[in-house]
mmCIF file with all atom_site columns, C-alpha atoms in Angstrom:
data_model
loop_
_atom_site.group_PDB
_atom_site.id
_atom_site.type_symbol
_atom_site.label_atom_id
_atom_site.label_alt_id
_atom_site.label_comp_id
_atom_site.label_asym_id
_atom_site.label_entity_id
_atom_site.label_seq_id
_atom_site.pdbx_PDB_ins_code
_atom_site.Cartn_x
_atom_site.Cartn_y
_atom_site.Cartn_z
_atom_site.occupancy
_atom_site.B_iso_or_equiv
_atom_site.pdbx_formal_charge
_atom_site.auth_seq_id
_atom_site.auth_comp_id
_atom_site.auth_asym_id
_atom_site.auth_atom_id
_atom_site.pdbx_PDB_model_num
ATOM 1   C CA . MET A 1 1   ? 68.275  101.935 92.744 1.00 0.00 ? 1   MET A CA 1
ATOM 2   C CA . SER A 1 2   ? 67.510  99.231  95.278 1.00 0.00 ? 2   SER A CA 1
ATOM 3   C CA . ILE A 1 3   ? 69.273  98.488  98.538 1.00 0.00 ? 3   ILE A CA 1
ATOM 4   C CA . GLN A 1 4   ? 70.766  95.377  96.916 1.00 0.00 ? 4   GLN A CA 1
ATOM 5   C CA . ASP A 1 5   ? 72.255  97.533  94.141 1.00 0.00 ? 5   ASP A CA 1
ATOM 6   C CA . ILE A 1 6   ? 73.814  99.858  96.704 1.00 0.00 ? 6   ILE A CA 1
ATOM 7   C CA . ILE A 1 7   ? 75.248  96.955  98.703 1.00 0.00 ? 7   ILE A CA 1
ATOM 8   C CA . GLU A 1 8   ? 76.617  95.303  95.563 1.00 0.00 ? 8   GLU A CA 1
ATOM 9   C CA . GLY A 1 9   ? 78.128  98.600  94.434 1.00 0.00 ? 9   GLY A CA 1
ATOM 10  C CA . LYS A 1 10  ? 79.887  99.015  97.786 1.00 0.00 ? 10  LYS A CA 1
ATOM 11  C CA . LYS A 1 11  ? 81.237  95.457  97.602 1.00 0.00 ? 11  LYS A CA 1
ATOM 12  C CA . GLN A 1 12  ? 82.598  96.090  94.121 1.00 0.00 ? 12  GLN A CA 1
ATOM 13  C CA . TRP A 1 13  ? 84.163  99.391  95.198 1.00 0.00 ? 13  TRP A CA 1
ATOM 14  C CA . ARG A 1 14  ? 85.838  97.766  98.214 1.00 0.00 ? 14  ARG A CA 1
ATOM 15  C CA . ALA A 1 15  ? 87.229  94.987  96.007 1.00 0.00 ? 15  ALA A CA 1
ATOM 16  C CA . HIS A 1 16  ? 88.470  97.605  93.541 1.00 0.00 ? 16  HIS A CA 1
ATOM 17  C CA . MET A 1 17  ? 90.183  99.595  96.302 1.00 0.00 ? 17  MET A CA 1
ATOM 18  C CA . ALA A 1 18  ? 91.772  96.401  97.669 1.00 0.00 ? 18  ALA A CA 1
ATOM 19  C CA . ARG A 1 19  ? 93.366  95.914  94.244 1.00 0.00 ? 19  ARG A CA 1
ATOM 20  C CA . VAL A 1 20  ? 94.619  99.512  94.327 1.00 0.00 ? 20  VAL A CA 1
ATOM 21  C CA . LYS A 1 21  ? 96.117  99.000  97.805 1.00 0.00 ? 21  LYS A CA 1
ATOM 22  C CA . ALA A 1 22  ? 97.972  95.923  96.522 1.00 0.00 ? 22  ALA A CA 1
ATOM 23  C CA . LEU A 1 23  ? 99.843  98.042  93.950 1.00 0.00 ? 23  LEU A CA 1
ATOM 24  C CA . PRO A 1 24  ? 103.369 99.309  94.677 1.00 0.00 ? 24  PRO A CA 1
ATOM 25  C CA . PRO A 1 25  ? 103.507 102.753 96.343 1.00 0.00 ? 25  PRO A CA 1
ATOM 26  C CA . ASP A 1 26  ? 104.397 104.720 93.188 1.00 0.00 ? 26  ASP A CA 1
ATOM 27  C CA . TYR A 1 27  ? 101.490 103.161 91.310 1.00 0.00 ? 27  TYR A CA 1
ATOM 28  C CA . ARG A 1 28  ? 99.111  103.904 94.209 1.00 0.00 ? 28  ARG A CA 1
ATOM 29  C CA . ILE A 1 29  ? 100.159 107.549 94.289 1.00 0.00 ? 29  ILE A CA 1
ATOM 30  C CA . VAL A 1 30  ? 99.608  107.958 90.558 1.00 0.00 ? 30  VAL A CA 1
ATOM 31  C CA . TYR A 1 31  ? 96.303  106.057 90.695 1.00 0.00 ? 31  TYR A CA 1
ATOM 32  C CA . LYS A 1 32  ? 95.011  108.386 93.424 1.00 0.00 ? 32  LYS A CA 1
ATOM 33  C CA . GLU A 1 33  ? 96.014  111.428 91.346 1.00 0.00 ? 33  GLU A CA 1
ATOM 34  C CA . ILE A 1 34  ? 94.272  109.965 88.285 1.00 0.00 ? 34  ILE A CA 1
ATOM 35  C CA . GLN A 1 35  ? 91.190  109.178 90.353 1.00 0.00 ? 35  GLN A CA 1
ATOM 36  C CA . LYS A 1 36  ? 91.119  112.698 91.820 1.00 0.00 ? 36  LYS A CA 1
ATOM 37  C CA . TYR A 1 37  ? 91.492  114.260 88.364 1.00 0.00 ? 37  TYR A CA 1
ATOM 38  C CA . LEU A 1 38  ? 88.833  112.059 86.788 1.00 0.00 ? 38  LEU A CA 1
ATOM 39  C CA . PHE A 1 39  ? 86.328  112.667 89.577 1.00 0.00 ? 39  PHE A CA 1
ATOM 40  C CA . LYS A 1 40  ? 86.699  116.404 88.901 1.00 0.00 ? 40  LYS A CA 1
ATOM 41  C CA . VAL A 1 41  ? 86.544  116.441 85.106 1.00 0.00 ? 41  VAL A CA 1
ATOM 42  C CA . GLY A 1 42  ? 85.972  112.885 84.037 1.00 0.00 ? 42  GLY A CA 1
ATOM 43  C CA . PRO A 1 43  ? 83.166  111.114 82.273 1.00 0.00 ? 43  PRO A CA 1
ATOM 44  C CA . ILE A 1 44  ? 79.692  111.138 83.739 1.00 0.00 ? 44  ILE A CA 1
ATOM 45  C CA . ASP A 1 45  ? 79.606  107.332 83.947 1.00 0.00 ? 45  ASP A CA 1
ATOM 46  C CA . LEU A 1 46  ? 82.890  107.133 85.874 1.00 0.00 ? 46  LEU A CA 1
ATOM 47  C CA . PRO A 1 47  ? 81.566  105.616 89.135 1.00 0.00 ? 47  PRO A CA 1
ATOM 48  C CA . GLU A 1 48  ? 79.851  102.662 87.482 1.00 0.00 ? 48  GLU A CA 1
ATOM 49  C CA . GLY A 1 49  ? 81.871  102.521 84.270 1.00 0.00 ? 49  GLY A CA 1
ATOM 50  C CA . PRO A 1 50  ? 84.871  100.373 83.344 1.00 0.00 ? 50  PRO A CA 1
ATOM 51  C CA . LEU A 1 51  ? 87.492  103.150 83.311 1.00 0.00 ? 51  LEU A CA 1
ATOM 52  C CA . LEU A 1 52  ? 88.867  102.934 86.862 1.00 0.00 ? 52  LEU A CA 1
ATOM 53  C CA . PRO A 1 53  ? 88.990  99.108  86.949 1.00 0.00 ? 53  PRO A CA 1
ATOM 54  C CA . GLY A 1 54  ? 90.652  99.240  83.525 1.00 0.00 ? 54  GLY A CA 1
ATOM 55  C CA . ILE A 1 55  ? 93.353  101.527 84.881 1.00 0.00 ? 55  ILE A CA 1
ATOM 56  C CA . VAL A 1 56  ? 94.011  99.073  87.720 1.00 0.00 ? 56  VAL A CA 1
ATOM 57  C CA . ASP A 1 57  ? 94.234  96.222  85.182 1.00 0.00 ? 57  ASP A CA 1
ATOM 58  C CA . PHE A 1 58  ? 96.704  98.299  83.138 1.00 0.00 ? 58  PHE A CA 1
ATOM 59  C CA . PHE A 1 59  ? 98.760  99.080  86.243 1.00 0.00 ? 59  PHE A CA 1
ATOM 60  C CA . GLU A 1 60  ? 98.794  95.434  87.384 1.00 0.00 ? 60  GLU A CA 1
ATOM 61  C CA . GLU A 1 61  ? 100.122 94.447  83.951 1.00 0.00 ? 61  GLU A CA 1
ATOM 62  C CA . GLY A 1 62  ? 102.804 97.130  84.239 1.00 0.00 ? 62  GLY A CA 1
ATOM 63  C CA . VAL A 1 63  ? 103.848 95.856  87.659 1.00 0.00 ? 63  VAL A CA 1
ATOM 64  C CA . ALA A 1 64  ? 104.008 92.281  86.324 1.00 0.00 ? 64  ALA A CA 1
ATOM 65  C CA . ALA A 1 65  ? 106.192 93.476  83.442 1.00 0.00 ? 65  ALA A CA 1
ATOM 66  C CA . GLY A 1 66  ? 108.524 95.246  85.871 1.00 0.00 ? 66  GLY A CA 1
ATOM 67  C CA . LYS A 1 67  ? 107.823 98.718  84.507 1.00 0.00 ? 67  LYS A CA 1
ATOM 68  C CA . GLY A 1 68  ? 107.632 101.936 86.458 1.00 0.00 ? 68  GLY A CA 1
ATOM 69  C CA . VAL A 1 69  ? 104.310 103.734 86.449 1.00 0.00 ? 69  VAL A CA 1
ATOM 70  C CA . LEU A 1 70  ? 105.665 106.740 84.548 1.00 0.00 ? 70  LEU A CA 1
ATOM 71  C CA . GLU A 1 71  ? 106.951 104.399 81.838 1.00 0.00 ? 71  GLU A CA 1
ATOM 72  C CA . LEU A 1 72  ? 103.322 103.387 81.292 1.00 0.00 ? 72  LEU A CA 1
ATOM 73  C CA . ILE A 1 73  ? 101.550 106.729 81.398 1.00 0.00 ? 73  ILE A CA 1
ATOM 74  C CA . GLY A 1 74  ? 104.243 109.329 80.761 1.00 0.00 ? 74  GLY A CA 1
ATOM 75  C CA . LYS A 1 75  ? 105.186 112.258 82.973 1.00 0.00 ? 75  LYS A CA 1
ATOM 76  C CA . ASP A 1 76  ? 101.972 114.235 82.484 1.00 0.00 ? 76  ASP A CA 1
ATOM 77  C CA . VAL A 1 77  ? 99.181  112.563 84.457 1.00 0.00 ? 77  VAL A CA 1
ATOM 78  C CA . ALA A 1 78  ? 96.589  115.119 83.317 1.00 0.00 ? 78  ALA A CA 1
ATOM 79  C CA . ALA A 1 79  ? 97.413  114.534 79.644 1.00 0.00 ? 79  ALA A CA 1
ATOM 80  C CA . PHE A 1 80  ? 97.083  110.782 80.204 1.00 0.00 ? 80  PHE A CA 1
ATOM 81  C CA . CYS A 1 81  ? 93.664  111.317 81.808 1.00 0.00 ? 81  CYS A CA 1
ATOM 82  C CA . ASP A 1 82  ? 92.514  113.714 79.109 1.00 0.00 ? 82  ASP A CA 1
ATOM 83  C CA . ASP A 1 83  ? 93.406  111.141 76.472 1.00 0.00 ? 83  ASP A CA 1
ATOM 84  C CA . LEU A 1 84  ? 91.394  108.491 78.329 1.00 0.00 ? 84  LEU A CA 1
ATOM 85  C CA . VAL A 1 85  ? 88.221  110.599 78.385 1.00 0.00 ? 85  VAL A CA 1
ATOM 86  C CA . LYS A 1 86  ? 88.557  112.458 75.085 1.00 0.00 ? 86  LYS A CA 1
ATOM 87  C CA . ASP A 1 87  ? 85.547  110.691 73.525 1.00 0.00 ? 87  ASP A CA 1
ATOM 88  C CA . SER A 1 88  ? 83.387  110.615 76.665 1.00 0.00 ? 88  SER A CA 1
ATOM 89  C CA . ARG A 1 89  ? 80.706  113.035 77.784 1.00 0.00 ? 89  ARG A CA 1
ATOM 90  C CA . THR A 1 90  ? 82.141  114.863 80.803 1.00 0.00 ? 90  THR A CA 1
ATOM 91  C CA . TYR A 1 91  ? 80.880  117.052 83.608 1.00 0.00 ? 91  TYR A CA 1
ATOM 92  C CA . ALA A 1 92  ? 82.507  119.964 81.776 1.00 0.00 ? 92  ALA A CA 1
ATOM 93  C CA . ASP A 1 93  ? 80.210  119.231 78.806 1.00 0.00 ? 93  ASP A CA 1
ATOM 94  C CA . VAL A 1 94  ? 77.162  119.269 81.081 1.00 0.00 ? 94  VAL A CA 1
ATOM 95  C CA . TYR A 1 95  ? 78.279  122.558 82.610 1.00 0.00 ? 95  TYR A CA 1
ATOM 96  C CA . GLN A 1 96  ? 78.890  124.108 79.190 1.00 0.00 ? 96  GLN A CA 1
ATOM 97  C CA . GLU A 1 97  ? 75.404  123.045 78.113 1.00 0.00 ? 97  GLU A CA 1
ATOM 98  C CA . SER A 1 98  ? 73.892  124.562 81.241 1.00 0.00 ? 98  SER A CA 1
ATOM 99  C CA . ILE A 1 99  ? 75.433  127.980 80.630 1.00 0.00 ? 99  ILE A CA 1
ATOM 100 C CA . SER A 1 100 ? 74.770  128.003 76.910 1.00 0.00 ? 100 SER A CA 1
ATOM 101 C CA . GLY A 1 101 ? 71.172  126.901 77.375 1.00 0.00 ? 101 GLY A CA 1
ATOM 102 C CA . GLU A 1 102 ? 71.409  124.453 74.491 1.00 0.00 ? 102 GLU A CA 1
ATOM 103 C CA . PRO A 1 103 ? 71.218  120.810 75.547 1.00 0.00 ? 103 PRO A CA 1
ATOM 104 C CA . GLY A 1 104 ? 73.434  118.482 73.578 1.00 0.00 ? 104 GLY A CA 1
ATOM 105 C CA . THR A 1 105 ? 75.626  121.218 72.093 1.00 0.00 ? 105 THR A CA 1
ATOM 106 C CA . ALA A 1 106 ? 78.706  120.013 73.885 1.00 0.00 ? 106 ALA A CA 1
ATOM 107 C CA . GLU A 1 107 ? 78.248  116.319 73.102 1.00 0.00 ? 107 GLU A CA 1
ATOM 108 C CA . LYS A 1 108 ? 81.121  114.569 71.437 1.00 0.00 ? 108 LYS A CA 1
#
């Protein structure tokens, strides 16, 4: 990874977080909980993947439609997150492989 890649990545992350900060307070709170959950158990490609920006897109559409955040995702944030990553390779998969000693056994 070059310096330019790092700089570009930081610019993209700052732009992403500016979009998050523009959301109403209830949406921001839920986004931060989703982000925290996904960084713990989420897909391996989360930092550079389309999932987090896609959630912001989804939330911006919900705001534009006048919906509350829980109307969009339901009352169980963890279940919403689990559904988002159900077909992705997660850190939990990598951990399971490391303790079982069989690479690729936990792939979905």
